[in-house]
Amino acid sequence: MDLIFFSSAFCEPCLQTRAVLAEVERLVPAATVREYDVAHDNAVAEAAGIRNTPTIIVRNAAGDEVFRAAGVPTLAQVLVATAKAL
């Protein structure tokens, strides 16, 4: 299961989101976070339809999107999304 995190360098909410995702990785060993900076990975962000940062997308093992959140997600939201992706 992939947690895809779109961030930008000077985004304060991105720091908060990074902390939430680090806790999810600690609690859910099957979760892998991949972070993309929208300035450096513009093509990836455009392909995913990213409009603002932070945005996270949770995909299951088949690559299907099961959750998307713009803004800082709560730990509970991301844990529920990871459960859906398993």
Backbone as JSON, one array per atom type, in Angstrom:
{
  "sequence": "MDLIFFSSAFCEPCLQTRAVLAEVERLVPAATVREYDVAHDNAVAEAAGIRNTPTIIVRNAAGDEVFRAAGVPTLAQVLVATAKAL",
  "N": [[0.83, -1.16, 0.0], [0.52, 2.18, -0.84], [1.19, 5.43, 0.31], [0.9, 8.44, -0.96], [2.41, 11.49, -0.96], [2.08, 14.8, -1.61], [3.94, 17.66, -1.56], [5.27, 20.94, -0.71], [8.11, 23.09, -0.57], [8.05, 25.3, 1.29], [5.84, 24.98, 2.92], [3.97, 25.1, 5.66], [1.75, 23.51, 6.67], [2.5, 21.15, 5.41], [4.62, 20.17, 6.91], [3.28, 19.36, 9.21], [1.67, 17.38, 8.11], [3.62, 15.58, 7.27], [4.5, 14.65, 9.75], [2.22, 13.29, 10.66], [2.08, 11.27, 8.72], [4.48, 9.94, 9.21], [3.92, 8.79, 11.66], [1.88, 7.05, 10.89], [3.35, 5.3, 9.25], [4.89, 4.15, 11.25], [2.96, 2.81, 12.76], [1.66, 1.16, 10.92], [3.07, -1.26, 9.36], [2.91, -2.13, 6.68], [2.54, 0.11, 5.2], [3.82, 2.46, 2.93], [5.34, 5.49, 2.5], [5.58, 7.84, -0.05], [7.06, 10.73, -1.04], [6.48, 13.66, -2.92], [7.73, 16.63, -4.16], [6.01, 19.32, -5.34], [7.15, 21.32, -6.9], [9.49, 20.21, -7.91], [8.68, 17.77, -8.91], [6.76, 18.17, -10.92], [5.4, 17.04, -13.16], [4.49, 14.58, -12.18], [2.76, 15.48, -10.17], [0.88, 16.92, -11.72], [-0.18, 14.83, -13.27], [-1.5, 13.45, -11.29], [-3.47, 15.18, -10.65], [-3.12, 17.24, -8.77], [-3.89, 20.07, -6.89], [-3.31, 21.65, -4.72], [-1.11, 21.95, -1.83], [-0.64, 20.58, 1.41], [-1.3, 17.4, -0.11], [-2.57, 14.16, 0.13], [-2.59, 10.87, -1.16], [-3.98, 7.7, -0.97], [-3.23, 4.5, -1.98], [-4.21, 1.2, -2.88], [-2.81, -2.16, -3.0], [-3.18, -2.89, -5.64], [-2.97, -0.54, -6.92], [-5.11, 1.15, -6.99], [-6.82, 4.14, -6.19], [-7.89, 4.84, -2.98], [-8.35, 6.79, -1.17], [-8.21, 10.32, -0.76], [-6.87, 13.35, 0.33], [-6.83, 16.79, 0.78], [-4.96, 19.27, 2.4], [-4.15, 19.17, 5.93], [-4.31, 15.97, 7.08], [-5.99, 14.04, 9.63], [-4.58, 11.74, 12.0], [-6.33, 9.63, 12.48], [-7.98, 9.69, 10.17], [-6.15, 8.92, 8.16], [-5.38, 6.4, 9.07], [-7.81, 4.98, 8.86], [-8.09, 5.1, 6.1], [-5.86, 3.59, 5.32], [-6.64, 1.13, 6.27], [-8.76, 0.6, 4.54], [-7.3, 0.24, 2.26], [-5.97, -2.11, 2.6]],
  "CA": [[0.0, 0.0, 0.0], [1.29, 3.41, -0.97], [0.67, 6.73, 0.72], [1.61, 9.38, -1.81], [2.34, 12.78, -0.3], [2.51, 15.92, -2.44], [4.31, 18.75, -0.66], [6.07, 22.02, -1.27], [9.22, 23.39, 0.34], [7.78, 26.27, 2.35], [4.46, 24.7, 3.32], [3.88, 24.73, 7.09], [0.9, 22.33, 6.84], [3.21, 19.96, 4.93], [5.38, 19.66, 8.05], [2.32, 18.65, 10.06], [1.27, 16.17, 7.38], [4.78, 14.68, 7.32], [4.5, 14.04, 11.08], [1.1, 12.33, 10.67], [2.45, 10.12, 7.89], [5.54, 9.2, 9.91], [3.25, 7.97, 12.68], [1.19, 5.97, 10.18], [4.38, 4.32, 8.88], [5.3, 3.44, 12.47], [1.86, 1.96, 13.21], [1.22, 0.25, 9.86], [4.29, -1.66, 8.66], [2.68, -2.32, 5.25], [2.41, 1.42, 4.56], [5.02, 3.09, 2.41], [5.1, 6.88, 2.11], [6.42, 8.41, -1.1], [6.82, 12.17, -1.05], [6.83, 14.39, -4.12], [7.69, 18.09, -4.07], [5.33, 19.71, -6.57], [8.04, 22.15, -7.71], [10.49, 19.35, -8.57], [8.0, 16.64, -9.53], [5.56, 18.79, -11.47], [4.68, 16.12, -14.05], [3.79, 13.6, -11.33], [1.66, 16.21, -9.53], [-0.14, 17.19, -12.73], [-0.83, 13.56, -13.63], [-2.36, 13.07, -10.17], [-4.51, 16.2, -10.46], [-2.87, 17.96, -7.53], [-4.19, 21.5, -6.99], [-2.7, 22.37, -3.59], [-0.33, 21.13, -0.91], [-0.36, 19.16, 1.21], [-2.33, 16.46, -0.56], [-2.13, 12.76, 0.19], [-3.39, 9.87, -1.87], [-3.7, 6.34, -0.49], [-3.52, 3.5, -3.01], [-4.09, -0.19, -2.45], [-1.74, -2.92, -3.67], [-3.47, -2.92, -7.08], [-2.75, 0.8, -7.45], [-6.36, 1.9, -7.01], [-6.92, 5.19, -5.18], [-8.97, 4.58, -2.03], [-8.51, 7.97, -0.32], [-7.46, 11.52, -1.14], [-7.15, 14.46, 1.24], [-6.06, 18.03, 0.64], [-4.85, 19.83, 3.73], [-3.55, 18.28, 6.92], [-5.24, 14.92, 7.53], [-5.79, 13.54, 10.99], [-4.05, 10.38, 12.08], [-7.47, 8.71, 12.35], [-8.38, 9.63, 8.75], [-5.18, 8.15, 7.39], [-5.45, 5.0, 9.5], [-9.01, 4.41, 8.24], [-7.79, 4.94, 4.68], [-4.94, 2.45, 5.15], [-7.45, -0.08, 6.48], [-9.5, 0.37, 3.29], [-6.36, -0.16, 1.22], [-5.43, -3.47, 2.85]],
  "C": [[0.88, 1.23, 0.0], [0.51, 4.6, -0.44], [1.51, 7.75, -0.04], [1.35, 10.78, -1.27], [2.92, 13.84, -1.22], [2.72, 17.12, -1.53], [4.98, 19.87, -1.44], [7.02, 22.51, -0.18], [8.85, 24.29, 1.51], [6.37, 26.16, 2.89], [4.44, 24.23, 4.77], [2.94, 23.54, 7.31], [1.56, 21.04, 6.34], [4.05, 19.34, 6.05], [4.48, 18.86, 8.98], [1.9, 17.34, 9.42], [2.39, 15.14, 7.42], [4.82, 13.94, 8.66], [3.39, 12.99, 11.2], [1.5, 11.08, 9.89], [3.57, 9.29, 8.5], [4.94, 8.29, 10.98], [2.5, 6.82, 12.04], [2.2, 4.89, 9.77], [4.83, 3.51, 10.1], [4.23, 2.43, 12.88], [1.44, 0.89, 12.2], [2.44, -0.15, 9.02], [4.12, -1.83, 7.15], [2.59, -1.0, 4.49], [3.77, 1.97, 4.15], [4.67, 4.5, 1.95], [6.1, 7.29, 1.04], [6.06, 9.89, -1.19], [7.31, 12.78, -2.36], [6.7, 15.88, -3.84], [7.11, 18.58, -5.4], [6.2, 20.59, -7.47], [9.03, 21.31, -8.51], [9.85, 18.21, -9.35], [6.68, 17.09, -10.14], [4.75, 17.84, -12.34], [3.89, 15.08, -13.26], [2.58, 14.26, -10.67], [0.54, 16.49, -10.52], [-0.9, 15.93, -13.1], [-1.8, 13.1, -12.55], [-3.46, 14.09, -9.9], [-4.36, 17.01, -9.19], [-3.08, 19.46, -7.76], [-3.58, 22.31, -5.86], [-1.93, 21.39, -2.72], [-0.69, 21.51, 0.51], [-1.57, 18.42, 0.66], [-1.75, 15.07, -0.4], [-3.12, 11.9, -0.57], [-2.98, 8.51, -1.31], [-4.15, 5.39, -1.59], [-3.34, 2.1, -2.44], [-3.01, -0.89, -3.26], [-1.93, -2.98, -5.18], [-3.25, -1.55, -7.73], [-3.99, 1.66, -7.52], [-6.38, 2.94, -5.89], [-8.12, 4.9, -4.29], [-9.24, 5.79, -1.14], [-7.66, 9.1, -0.87], [-7.86, 12.62, -0.16], [-6.23, 15.62, 0.91], [-6.08, 18.71, 2.0], [-4.26, 18.81, 4.68], [-4.57, 17.24, 7.36], [-4.98, 14.58, 8.99], [-5.2, 12.14, 10.92], [-5.18, 9.37, 11.87], [-7.92, 8.58, 10.89], [-7.43, 8.75, 7.95], [-5.19, 6.68, 7.8], [-6.67, 4.31, 8.91], [-8.75, 4.15, 6.76], [-6.84, 3.76, 4.45], [-5.68, 1.14, 5.36], [-8.23, -0.42, 5.22], [-8.57, -0.16, 2.19], [-5.81, -1.57, 1.41], [-6.23, -4.55, 2.2]]
}
